Amino acid sequence: MIKKLANLLGKDYVVNDEHELVEIYHITNYGVDQENYVKMKNHMNDWTLYEVQRGESFKICEFGNYDIAICVLYILVKKIFERPKGNSKIKYELTQCTESNSDNISSILVKEYDKKFFNLNNFKKGAIVLEKVNGYYDINYCGLNDERINIVNGRTFSNAVSVFYNYIVIVHEFEKLINSLISIMNIKLSLEEREAIKRVYLGK
């Protein structure tokens, strides 16, 4: 599993496997960054994942299943060191939208992103939702069981649209990463397992 992970990450990373401790270092233009990395540590059959910044470890999540933890490790590494980038043209077009022509938001987004990733005012499983509440805007993620996971609230229209777009990019990138991972690692994930990994990628 670790060998497949190392091959999937490629030459931009160093994977250090010490049986109950896995560390992944990013290779920059200046060599291996040993101050900022991601690690996964086993304790009492639970795998805890950390982001390490300048020697200080920050716990991200914990999983009892090793294979799931490896998937999350990959997803975390990609999120931290290869932050998803949006389409500058789409982003610019969105900045031209106003509250009076907010219907244009969807028609702009579908040029690049599947409709399943977003919705305006209506909740849809797996989607980022932009919702107007008392004259301001909230951004939420609609979970697998229709739960509402708040991202931001009480934002102005222009600020909310910016956040809305950024999170659509994130869920779009997640789908690409997880599908690639499933194919190459030859693993099966339940809907619940996939959702749990997605929530880590969303940071929610």
Short mmCIF file of N, CA, C and O in Angstrom, two decimals, residues 79-178:
data_model
loop_
_atom_site.label_atom_id
_atom_site.label_comp_id
_atom_site.label_asym_id
_atom_site.label_seq_id
_atom_site.Cartn_x
_atom_site.Cartn_y
_atom_site.Cartn_z
N LYS A 79 -3.74 18.29 -0.79
CA LYS A 79 -4.39 19.54 -0.40
C LYS A 79 -3.39 20.56 0.13
O LYS A 79 -3.43 21.74 -0.21
N ILE A 80 -2.48 20.09 0.98
CA ILE A 80 -1.55 20.99 1.65
C ILE A 80 -0.47 21.52 0.71
O ILE A 80 -0.15 22.71 0.73
N PHE A 81 0.06 20.64 -0.12
CA PHE A 81 1.20 21.03 -0.96
C PHE A 81 0.84 21.38 -2.40
O PHE A 81 1.65 21.96 -3.11
N GLU A 82 -0.35 21.02 -2.82
CA GLU A 82 -0.77 21.32 -4.19
C GLU A 82 -2.19 21.88 -4.15
O GLU A 82 -3.13 21.28 -4.65
N ARG A 83 -2.33 23.02 -3.54
CA ARG A 83 -3.66 23.60 -3.36
C ARG A 83 -4.38 23.73 -4.71
O ARG A 83 -3.79 24.21 -5.68
N PRO A 84 -5.64 23.31 -4.76
CA PRO A 84 -6.37 23.37 -6.03
C PRO A 84 -6.49 24.79 -6.55
O PRO A 84 -6.73 25.72 -5.79
N LYS A 85 -6.28 24.92 -7.84
CA LYS A 85 -6.33 26.24 -8.48
C LYS A 85 -7.57 26.34 -9.35
O LYS A 85 -7.94 25.41 -10.05
N GLY A 86 -8.21 27.48 -9.29
CA GLY A 86 -9.40 27.70 -10.09
C GLY A 86 -9.08 28.21 -11.48
O GLY A 86 -7.92 28.36 -11.87
N ASN A 87 -10.13 28.49 -12.21
CA ASN A 87 -10.02 29.05 -13.56
C ASN A 87 -10.14 30.57 -13.45
O ASN A 87 -11.18 31.09 -13.04
N SER A 88 -9.09 31.28 -13.82
CA SER A 88 -9.07 32.73 -13.65
C SER A 88 -10.16 33.42 -14.47
O SER A 88 -10.73 34.44 -14.04
N LYS A 89 -10.48 32.87 -15.63
CA LYS A 89 -11.52 33.47 -16.47
C LYS A 89 -12.89 33.33 -15.80
O LYS A 89 -13.68 34.29 -15.76
N ILE A 90 -13.16 32.13 -15.26
CA ILE A 90 -14.42 31.91 -14.56
C ILE A 90 -14.51 32.83 -13.34
O ILE A 90 -15.54 33.44 -13.06
N LYS A 91 -13.41 32.91 -12.62
CA LYS A 91 -13.37 33.75 -11.42
C LYS A 91 -13.66 35.21 -11.76
O LYS A 91 -14.42 35.89 -11.05
N TYR A 92 -13.10 35.68 -12.85
CA TYR A 92 -13.34 37.07 -13.27
C TYR A 92 -14.81 37.28 -13.64
O TYR A 92 -15.43 38.28 -13.24
N GLU A 93 -15.38 36.34 -14.39
CA GLU A 93 -16.78 36.47 -14.79
C GLU A 93 -17.70 36.52 -13.56
O GLU A 93 -18.69 37.25 -13.55
N LEU A 94 -17.35 35.76 -12.55
CA LEU A 94 -18.16 35.76 -11.32
C LEU A 94 -18.10 37.10 -10.60
O LEU A 94 -19.07 37.53 -9.97
N THR A 95 -16.95 37.77 -10.69
CA THR A 95 -16.83 39.08 -10.03
C THR A 95 -17.73 40.12 -10.69
O THR A 95 -18.02 41.16 -10.09
N GLN A 96 -18.17 39.86 -11.90
CA GLN A 96 -19.04 40.80 -12.61
C GLN A 96 -20.51 40.60 -12.26
O GLN A 96 -21.37 41.40 -12.65
N CYS A 97 -20.80 39.54 -11.53
CA CYS A 97 -22.19 39.27 -11.13
C CYS A 97 -22.60 40.18 -9.97
O CYS A 97 -21.79 40.53 -9.11
N THR A 98 -23.86 40.53 -9.96
CA THR A 98 -24.43 41.33 -8.86
C THR A 98 -25.65 40.60 -8.32
O THR A 98 -26.11 39.61 -8.90
N GLU A 99 -26.16 41.08 -7.21
CA GLU A 99 -27.35 40.44 -6.63
C GLU A 99 -28.52 40.45 -7.60
O GLU A 99 -29.33 39.52 -7.62
N SER A 100 -28.61 41.47 -8.43
CA SER A 100 -29.75 41.57 -9.35
C SER A 100 -29.64 40.58 -10.52
O SER A 100 -30.65 40.26 -11.15
N ASN A 101 -28.44 40.12 -10.82
CA ASN A 101 -28.30 39.14 -11.90
C ASN A 101 -27.60 37.87 -11.40
O ASN A 101 -26.84 37.23 -12.13
N SER A 102 -27.88 37.49 -10.16
CA SER A 102 -27.23 36.33 -9.54
C SER A 102 -27.53 35.02 -10.26
O SER A 102 -26.81 34.04 -10.10
N ASP A 103 -28.60 35.00 -11.06
CA ASP A 103 -28.92 33.80 -11.82
C ASP A 103 -27.80 33.46 -12.81
O ASP A 103 -27.68 32.31 -13.26
N ASN A 104 -26.99 34.45 -13.15
CA ASN A 104 -25.88 34.21 -14.09
C ASN A 104 -24.79 33.34 -13.48
O ASN A 104 -23.97 32.77 -14.21
N ILE A 105 -24.75 33.25 -12.16
CA ILE A 105 -23.69 32.48 -11.49
C ILE A 105 -23.66 31.04 -11.99
O ILE A 105 -22.61 30.50 -12.35
N SER A 106 -24.82 30.40 -12.03
CA SER A 106 -24.88 29.00 -12.46
C SER A 106 -24.44 28.82 -13.90
O SER A 106 -23.71 27.88 -14.23
N SER A 107 -24.88 29.73 -14.77
CA SER A 107 -24.52 29.61 -16.19
C SER A 107 -23.02 29.81 -16.41
O SER A 107 -22.45 29.25 -17.35
N ILE A 108 -22.39 30.57 -15.54
CA ILE A 108 -20.93 30.75 -15.63
C ILE A 108 -20.22 29.50 -15.12
O ILE A 108 -19.28 28.99 -15.76
N LEU A 109 -20.67 28.97 -14.01
CA LEU A 109 -20.01 27.82 -13.39
C LEU A 109 -20.08 26.55 -14.23
O LEU A 109 -19.14 25.76 -14.26
N VAL A 110 -21.21 26.34 -14.93
CA VAL A 110 -21.35 25.10 -15.70
C VAL A 110 -20.41 25.05 -16.90
O VAL A 110 -20.24 23.98 -17.51
N LYS A 111 -19.77 26.15 -17.23
CA LYS A 111 -18.77 26.12 -18.29
C LYS A 111 -17.58 25.24 -17.91
O LYS A 111 -16.87 24.72 -18.77
N GLU A 112 -17.36 25.09 -16.60
CA GLU A 112 -16.16 24.39 -16.11
C GLU A 112 -16.48 23.25 -15.11
O GLU A 112 -15.73 22.29 -15.03
N TYR A 113 -17.62 23.37 -14.41
CA TYR A 113 -17.88 22.44 -13.32
C TYR A 113 -19.24 21.75 -13.45
O TYR A 113 -20.20 22.37 -13.92
N ASP A 114 -19.29 20.52 -13.01
CA ASP A 114 -20.54 19.75 -13.04
C ASP A 114 -21.56 20.37 -12.08
O ASP A 114 -21.20 20.79 -10.98
N LYS A 115 -22.81 20.38 -12.50
CA LYS A 115 -23.88 20.96 -11.67
C LYS A 115 -24.02 20.28 -10.32
O LYS A 115 -24.55 20.88 -9.38
N LYS A 116 -23.56 19.04 -10.21
CA LYS A 116 -23.71 18.32 -8.94
C LYS A 116 -22.86 18.92 -7.83
O LYS A 116 -23.09 18.65 -6.65
N PHE A 117 -21.90 19.77 -8.20
CA PHE A 117 -21.00 20.34 -7.20
C PHE A 117 -21.54 21.60 -6.53
O PHE A 117 -20.97 22.06 -5.54
N PHE A 118 -22.60 22.19 -7.04
CA PHE A 118 -23.07 23.46 -6.49
C PHE A 118 -24.57 23.66 -6.67
O PHE A 118 -25.20 23.01 -7.51
N ASN A 119 -25.11 24.59 -5.86
CA ASN A 119 -26.50 24.96 -6.00
C ASN A 119 -26.73 26.31 -5.34
O ASN A 119 -26.01 26.68 -4.42
N LEU A 120 -27.71 27.02 -5.84
CA LEU A 120 -28.08 28.31 -5.26
C LEU A 120 -29.41 28.17 -4.53
O LEU A 120 -30.42 27.79 -5.14
N ASN A 121 -29.37 28.39 -3.22
CA ASN A 121 -30.54 28.43 -2.35
C ASN A 121 -31.18 27.07 -2.04
O ASN A 121 -31.89 26.94 -1.03
N ASN A 122 -30.98 26.07 -2.86
CA ASN A 122 -31.57 24.76 -2.60
C ASN A 122 -30.49 23.75 -2.23
O ASN A 122 -29.44 23.68 -2.87
N PHE A 123 -30.77 22.96 -1.20
CA PHE A 123 -29.79 21.98 -0.74
C PHE A 123 -29.82 20.72 -1.60
O PHE A 123 -30.89 20.22 -1.95
N LYS A 124 -28.62 20.24 -1.92
CA LYS A 124 -28.46 19.06 -2.77
C LYS A 124 -27.26 18.28 -2.24
O LYS A 124 -26.20 18.85 -2.01
N LYS A 125 -27.42 16.99 -2.05
CA LYS A 125 -26.36 16.16 -1.47
C LYS A 125 -25.04 16.33 -2.21
O LYS A 125 -25.00 16.25 -3.45
N GLY A 126 -23.98 16.55 -1.46
CA GLY A 126 -22.65 16.64 -2.04
C GLY A 126 -22.31 17.97 -2.67
O GLY A 126 -21.24 18.13 -3.26
N ALA A 127 -23.21 18.95 -2.55
CA ALA A 127 -23.02 20.23 -3.22
C ALA A 127 -22.65 21.34 -2.23
O ALA A 127 -23.00 21.30 -1.05
N ILE A 128 -21.97 22.33 -2.77
CA ILE A 128 -21.74 23.58 -2.06
C ILE A 128 -22.93 24.49 -2.37
O ILE A 128 -23.30 24.64 -3.53
N VAL A 129 -23.51 25.07 -1.33
CA VAL A 129 -24.76 25.83 -1.51
C VAL A 129 -24.56 27.29 -1.09
O VAL A 129 -24.05 27.57 0.00
N LEU A 130 -24.97 28.20 -1.97
CA LEU A 130 -24.99 29.64 -1.69
C LEU A 130 -26.42 30.00 -1.33
O LEU A 130 -27.34 29.78 -2.12
N GLU A 131 -26.60 30.56 -0.15
CA GLU A 131 -27.96 30.81 0.34
C GLU A 131 -28.07 32.22 0.92
O GLU A 131 -27.23 32.64 1.71
N LYS A 132 -29.11 32.93 0.51
CA LYS A 132 -29.35 34.27 1.05
C LYS A 132 -30.17 34.17 2.32
O LYS A 132 -31.23 33.54 2.35
N VAL A 133 -29.66 34.79 3.39
CA VAL A 133 -30.31 34.75 4.70
C VAL A 133 -30.31 36.15 5.31
O VAL A 133 -29.26 36.71 5.60
N ASN A 134 -31.48 36.72 5.47
CA ASN A 134 -31.62 38.05 6.10
C ASN A 134 -30.73 39.12 5.47
O ASN A 134 -30.10 39.91 6.16
N GLY A 135 -30.69 39.11 4.16
CA GLY A 135 -29.95 40.15 3.44
C GLY A 135 -28.47 39.86 3.26
O GLY A 135 -27.77 40.60 2.54
N TYR A 136 -27.97 38.79 3.89
CA TYR A 136 -26.57 38.39 3.73
C TYR A 136 -26.52 36.98 3.16
O TYR A 136 -27.56 36.38 2.88
N TYR A 137 -25.31 36.46 3.01
CA TYR A 137 -25.17 35.15 2.36
C TYR A 137 -24.38 34.16 3.19
O TYR A 137 -23.36 34.51 3.80
N ASP A 138 -24.89 32.93 3.20
CA ASP A 138 -24.22 31.82 3.86
C ASP A 138 -23.73 30.83 2.80
O ASP A 138 -24.36 30.66 1.75
N ILE A 139 -22.62 30.17 3.12
CA ILE A 139 -22.13 29.09 2.28
C ILE A 139 -22.14 27.82 3.13
O ILE A 139 -21.59 27.79 4.22
N ASN A 140 -22.79 26.79 2.61
CA ASN A 140 -22.87 25.52 3.32
C ASN A 140 -22.53 24.36 2.39
O ASN A 140 -22.62 24.48 1.16
N TYR A 141 -22.13 23.25 3.01
CA TYR A 141 -21.96 22.01 2.26
C TYR A 141 -23.08 21.07 2.69
O TYR A 141 -23.36 20.94 3.89
N CYS A 142 -23.74 20.44 1.73
CA CYS A 142 -24.82 19.51 2.03
C CYS A 142 -24.25 18.09 2.06
O CYS A 142 -23.81 17.58 1.02
N GLY A 143 -24.23 17.49 3.24
CA GLY A 143 -23.61 16.20 3.42
C GLY A 143 -24.42 15.03 2.89
O GLY A 143 -25.53 15.18 2.36
N LEU A 144 -23.86 13.85 3.08
CA LEU A 144 -24.44 12.62 2.55
C LEU A 144 -25.84 12.37 3.09
O LEU A 144 -26.71 11.85 2.40
N ASN A 145 -26.05 12.73 4.35
CA ASN A 145 -27.36 12.52 4.98
C ASN A 145 -28.17 13.82 5.07
O ASN A 145 -28.98 14.00 5.98
N ASP A 146 -27.90 14.71 4.11
CA ASP A 146 -28.59 16.00 4.02
C ASP A 146 -28.28 16.95 5.17
O ASP A 146 -28.99 17.94 5.38
N GLU A 147 -27.22 16.65 5.94
CA GLU A 147 -26.86 17.57 7.01
C GLU A 147 -26.23 18.83 6.41
O GLU A 147 -25.54 18.78 5.40
N ARG A 148 -26.46 19.94 7.09
CA ARG A 148 -25.95 21.23 6.63
C ARG A 148 -24.66 21.53 7.38
O ARG A 148 -24.67 21.72 8.59
N ILE A 149 -23.55 21.57 6.64
CA ILE A 149 -22.25 21.86 7.25
C ILE A 149 -21.84 23.26 6.85
O ILE A 149 -21.58 23.55 5.68
N ASN A 150 -21.83 24.16 7.83
CA ASN A 150 -21.56 25.56 7.53
C ASN A 150 -20.10 25.80 7.19
O ASN A 150 -19.19 25.28 7.82
N ILE A 151 -19.89 26.62 6.18
CA ILE A 151 -18.54 27.04 5.78
C ILE A 151 -18.31 28.48 6.21
O ILE A 151 -17.37 28.76 6.96
N VAL A 152 -19.17 29.38 5.77
CA VAL A 152 -19.15 30.76 6.25
C VAL A 152 -20.58 31.27 6.30
O VAL A 152 -21.46 30.75 5.62
N ASN A 153 -20.83 32.31 7.09
CA ASN A 153 -22.15 32.92 7.08
C ASN A 153 -22.06 34.43 7.27
O ASN A 153 -21.02 34.96 7.67
N GLY A 154 -23.17 35.09 6.92
CA GLY A 154 -23.26 36.53 7.10
C GLY A 154 -22.31 37.33 6.22
O GLY A 154 -21.85 38.40 6.63
N ARG A 155 -22.04 36.85 5.02
CA ARG A 155 -21.12 37.54 4.11
C ARG A 155 -21.87 38.43 3.12
O ARG A 155 -23.03 38.19 2.82
N THR A 156 -21.17 39.44 2.62
CA THR A 156 -21.73 40.25 1.55
C THR A 156 -21.78 39.40 0.29
O THR A 156 -21.12 38.35 0.19
N PHE A 157 -22.53 39.84 -0.70
CA PHE A 157 -22.71 39.06 -1.93
C PHE A 157 -21.38 38.76 -2.60
O PHE A 157 -21.08 37.59 -2.91
N SER A 158 -20.57 39.76 -2.85
CA SER A 158 -19.32 39.55 -3.60
C SER A 158 -18.36 38.63 -2.84
O SER A 158 -17.72 37.76 -3.43
N ASN A 159 -18.29 38.81 -1.54
CA ASN A 159 -17.41 37.96 -0.73
C ASN A 159 -17.92 36.52 -0.73
O ASN A 159 -17.13 35.56 -0.84
N ALA A 160 -19.22 36.35 -0.59
CA ALA A 160 -19.82 35.02 -0.57
C ALA A 160 -19.61 34.28 -1.89
O ALA A 160 -19.31 33.08 -1.90
N VAL A 161 -19.75 34.99 -2.99
CA VAL A 161 -19.55 34.36 -4.31
C VAL A 161 -18.11 33.87 -4.46
O VAL A 161 -17.86 32.80 -5.01
N SER A 162 -17.17 34.64 -3.93
CA SER A 162 -15.76 34.25 -3.99
C SER A 162 -15.52 32.97 -3.20
O SER A 162 -14.87 32.04 -3.68
N VAL A 163 -16.07 32.90 -1.99
CA VAL A 163 -15.92 31.70 -1.15
C VAL A 163 -16.64 30.52 -1.80
O VAL A 163 -16.13 29.39 -1.82
N PHE A 164 -17.83 30.77 -2.31
CA PHE A 164 -18.63 29.76 -3.00
C PHE A 164 -17.81 29.11 -4.11
O PHE A 164 -17.71 27.88 -4.20
N TYR A 165 -17.19 29.95 -4.92
CA TYR A 165 -16.39 29.44 -6.03
C TYR A 165 -15.19 28.63 -5.54
O TYR A 165 -14.91 27.54 -6.05
N ASN A 166 -14.50 29.13 -4.53
CA ASN A 166 -13.31 28.44 -4.02
C ASN A 166 -13.65 27.03 -3.53
O ASN A 166 -12.89 26.08 -3.75
N TYR A 167 -14.80 26.88 -2.89
CA TYR A 167 -15.18 25.56 -2.38
C TYR A 167 -15.71 24.65 -3.48
O TYR A 167 -15.59 23.42 -3.39
N ILE A 168 -16.26 25.21 -4.51
CA ILE A 168 -16.65 24.40 -5.68
C ILE A 168 -15.38 23.81 -6.32
O ILE A 168 -15.34 22.64 -6.70
N VAL A 169 -14.35 24.62 -6.41
CA VAL A 169 -13.06 24.15 -6.94
C VAL A 169 -12.54 23.01 -6.08
O VAL A 169 -12.03 22.00 -6.58
N ILE A 170 -12.68 23.14 -4.77
CA ILE A 170 -12.19 22.12 -3.84
C ILE A 170 -12.93 20.79 -4.03
O ILE A 170 -12.31 19.72 -4.11
N VAL A 171 -14.27 20.82 -4.11
CA VAL A 171 -15.01 19.55 -4.26
C VAL A 171 -14.77 18.95 -5.64
O VAL A 171 -14.71 17.72 -5.79
N HIS A 172 -14.59 19.80 -6.64
CA HIS A 172 -14.26 19.33 -7.99
C HIS A 172 -12.91 18.62 -7.99
O HIS A 172 -12.76 17.52 -8.55
N GLU A 173 -11.93 19.22 -7.34
CA GLU A 173 -10.59 18.63 -7.26
C GLU A 173 -10.61 17.33 -6.45
O GLU A 173 -9.93 16.36 -6.80
N PHE A 174 -11.40 17.32 -5.39
CA PHE A 174 -11.49 16.10 -4.58
C PHE A 174 -11.97 14.92 -5.43
O PHE A 174 -11.44 13.81 -5.32
N GLU A 175 -12.99 15.14 -6.23
CA GLU A 175 -13.54 14.06 -7.05
C GLU A 175 -12.47 13.50 -7.99
O GLU A 175 -12.38 12.28 -8.18
N LYS A 176 -11.67 14.35 -8.57
CA LYS A 176 -10.59 13.90 -9.45
C LYS A 176 -9.57 13.08 -8.68
O LYS A 176 -9.13 12.01 -9.13
N LEU A 177 -9.18 13.58 -7.51
CA LEU A 177 -8.17 12.90 -6.70
C LEU A 177 -8.65 11.55 -6.20
O LEU A 177 -7.92 10.55 -6.29
N ILE A 178 -9.86 11.50 -5.67
CA ILE A 178 -10.35 10.25 -5.08
C ILE A 178 -10.60 9.20 -6.15
O ILE A 178 -10.35 8.01 -5.93
#
